[in-house]
Tab-separated table of C-alpha atoms in Angstrom:
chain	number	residue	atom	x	y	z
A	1	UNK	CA	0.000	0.000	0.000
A	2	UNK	CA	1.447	3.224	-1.006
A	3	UNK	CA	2.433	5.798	1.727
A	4	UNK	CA	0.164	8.536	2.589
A	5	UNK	CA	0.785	11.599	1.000
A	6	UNK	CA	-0.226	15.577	2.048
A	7	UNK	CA	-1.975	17.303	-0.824
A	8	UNK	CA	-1.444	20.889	-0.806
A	9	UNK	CA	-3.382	23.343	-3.145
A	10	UNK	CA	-1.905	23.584	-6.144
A	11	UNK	CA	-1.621	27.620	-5.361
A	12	UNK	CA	0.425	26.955	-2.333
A	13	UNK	CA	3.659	28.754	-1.993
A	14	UNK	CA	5.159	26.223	0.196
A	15	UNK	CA	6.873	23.451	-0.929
A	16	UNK	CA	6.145	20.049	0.164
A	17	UNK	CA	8.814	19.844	2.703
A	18	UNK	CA	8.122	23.635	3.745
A	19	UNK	CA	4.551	22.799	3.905
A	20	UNK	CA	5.249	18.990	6.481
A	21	UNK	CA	7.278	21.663	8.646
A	22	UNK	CA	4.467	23.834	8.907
A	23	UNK	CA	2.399	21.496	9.592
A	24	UNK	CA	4.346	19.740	12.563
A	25	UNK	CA	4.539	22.926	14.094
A	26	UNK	CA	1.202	23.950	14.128
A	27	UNK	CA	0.048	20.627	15.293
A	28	UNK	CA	2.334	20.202	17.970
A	29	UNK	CA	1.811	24.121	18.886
A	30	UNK	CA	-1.716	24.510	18.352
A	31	UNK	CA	-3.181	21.181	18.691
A	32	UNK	CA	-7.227	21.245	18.086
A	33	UNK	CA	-7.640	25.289	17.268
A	34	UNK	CA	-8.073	25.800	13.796
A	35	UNK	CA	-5.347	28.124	12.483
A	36	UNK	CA	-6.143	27.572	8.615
A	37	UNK	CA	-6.653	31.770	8.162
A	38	UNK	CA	-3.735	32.295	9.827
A	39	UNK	CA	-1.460	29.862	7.837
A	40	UNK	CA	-2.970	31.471	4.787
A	41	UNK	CA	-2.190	34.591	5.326
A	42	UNK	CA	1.258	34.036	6.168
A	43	UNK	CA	2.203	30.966	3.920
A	44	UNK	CA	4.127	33.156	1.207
A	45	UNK	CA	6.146	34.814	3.992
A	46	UNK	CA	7.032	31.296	5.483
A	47	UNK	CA	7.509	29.715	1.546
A	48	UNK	CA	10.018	32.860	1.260
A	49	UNK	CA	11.621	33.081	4.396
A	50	UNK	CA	12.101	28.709	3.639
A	51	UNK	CA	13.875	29.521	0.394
A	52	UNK	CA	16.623	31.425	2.004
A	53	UNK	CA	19.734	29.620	2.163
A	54	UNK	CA	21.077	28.727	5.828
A	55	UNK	CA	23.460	31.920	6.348
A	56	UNK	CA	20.864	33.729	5.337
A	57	UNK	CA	19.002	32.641	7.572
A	58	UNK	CA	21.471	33.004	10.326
A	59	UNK	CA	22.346	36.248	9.630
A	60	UNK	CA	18.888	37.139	10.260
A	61	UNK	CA	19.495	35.287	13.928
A	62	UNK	CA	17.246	32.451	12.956
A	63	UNK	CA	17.370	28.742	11.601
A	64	UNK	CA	15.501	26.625	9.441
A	65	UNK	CA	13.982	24.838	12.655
A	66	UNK	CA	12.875	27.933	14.175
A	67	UNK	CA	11.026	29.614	11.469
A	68	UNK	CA	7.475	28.033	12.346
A	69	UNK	CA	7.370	29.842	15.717
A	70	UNK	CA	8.831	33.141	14.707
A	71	UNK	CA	6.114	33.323	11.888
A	72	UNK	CA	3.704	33.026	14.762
A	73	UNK	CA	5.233	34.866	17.025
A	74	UNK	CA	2.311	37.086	17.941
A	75	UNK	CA	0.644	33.917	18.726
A	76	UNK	CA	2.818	31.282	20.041
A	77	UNK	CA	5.394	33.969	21.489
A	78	UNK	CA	9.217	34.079	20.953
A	79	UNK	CA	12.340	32.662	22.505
A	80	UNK	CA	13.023	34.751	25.694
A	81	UNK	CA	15.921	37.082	25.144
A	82	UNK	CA	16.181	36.204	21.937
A	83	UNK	CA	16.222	39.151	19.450
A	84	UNK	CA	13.780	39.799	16.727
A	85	UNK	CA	15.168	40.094	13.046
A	86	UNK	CA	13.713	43.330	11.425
């Protein structure tokens, strides 16, 4: 039997692998509340911010693995003394 597989809208930003991350976060963050505006609205941001090459990304003070909960900051809040990138 052939493993299951997400299906994403074919107008998604996010690729498949930006979309699973997403999607583990949100579950594991925000198990049972319904978040599916929110993701919307911020899935080109995430699908850019993704993109970004790993020194990119740490020049910004951030990592691939930490992307998820800075996009939701407002929501989910933010490391502790941790600074925000502009």
């Amino acid at each position: 039997m052939p493993a299951a597989t997400r299906l994403i809208p074919a107008n998604s930003p996010l690729s498949p692998e930006a979309a699973a991350a997403l999607d583990l976060f949100l579950c594991t963050e925000a198990p049972g509340f319904n978040l599916s505006r929110q993701r919307l609205c911020r899935e080109r941001e995430f699908a850019r911010l993704y993109a970004l090459p790993d020194a990119a990304l740490h020049g910004m003070g951030l990592n691939r693995g930490e992307l998820p909960r800075w996009l939701f900051r407002d929501l989910f809040g933010w490391r502790s003394g941790a600074s925000l990138p502009a």
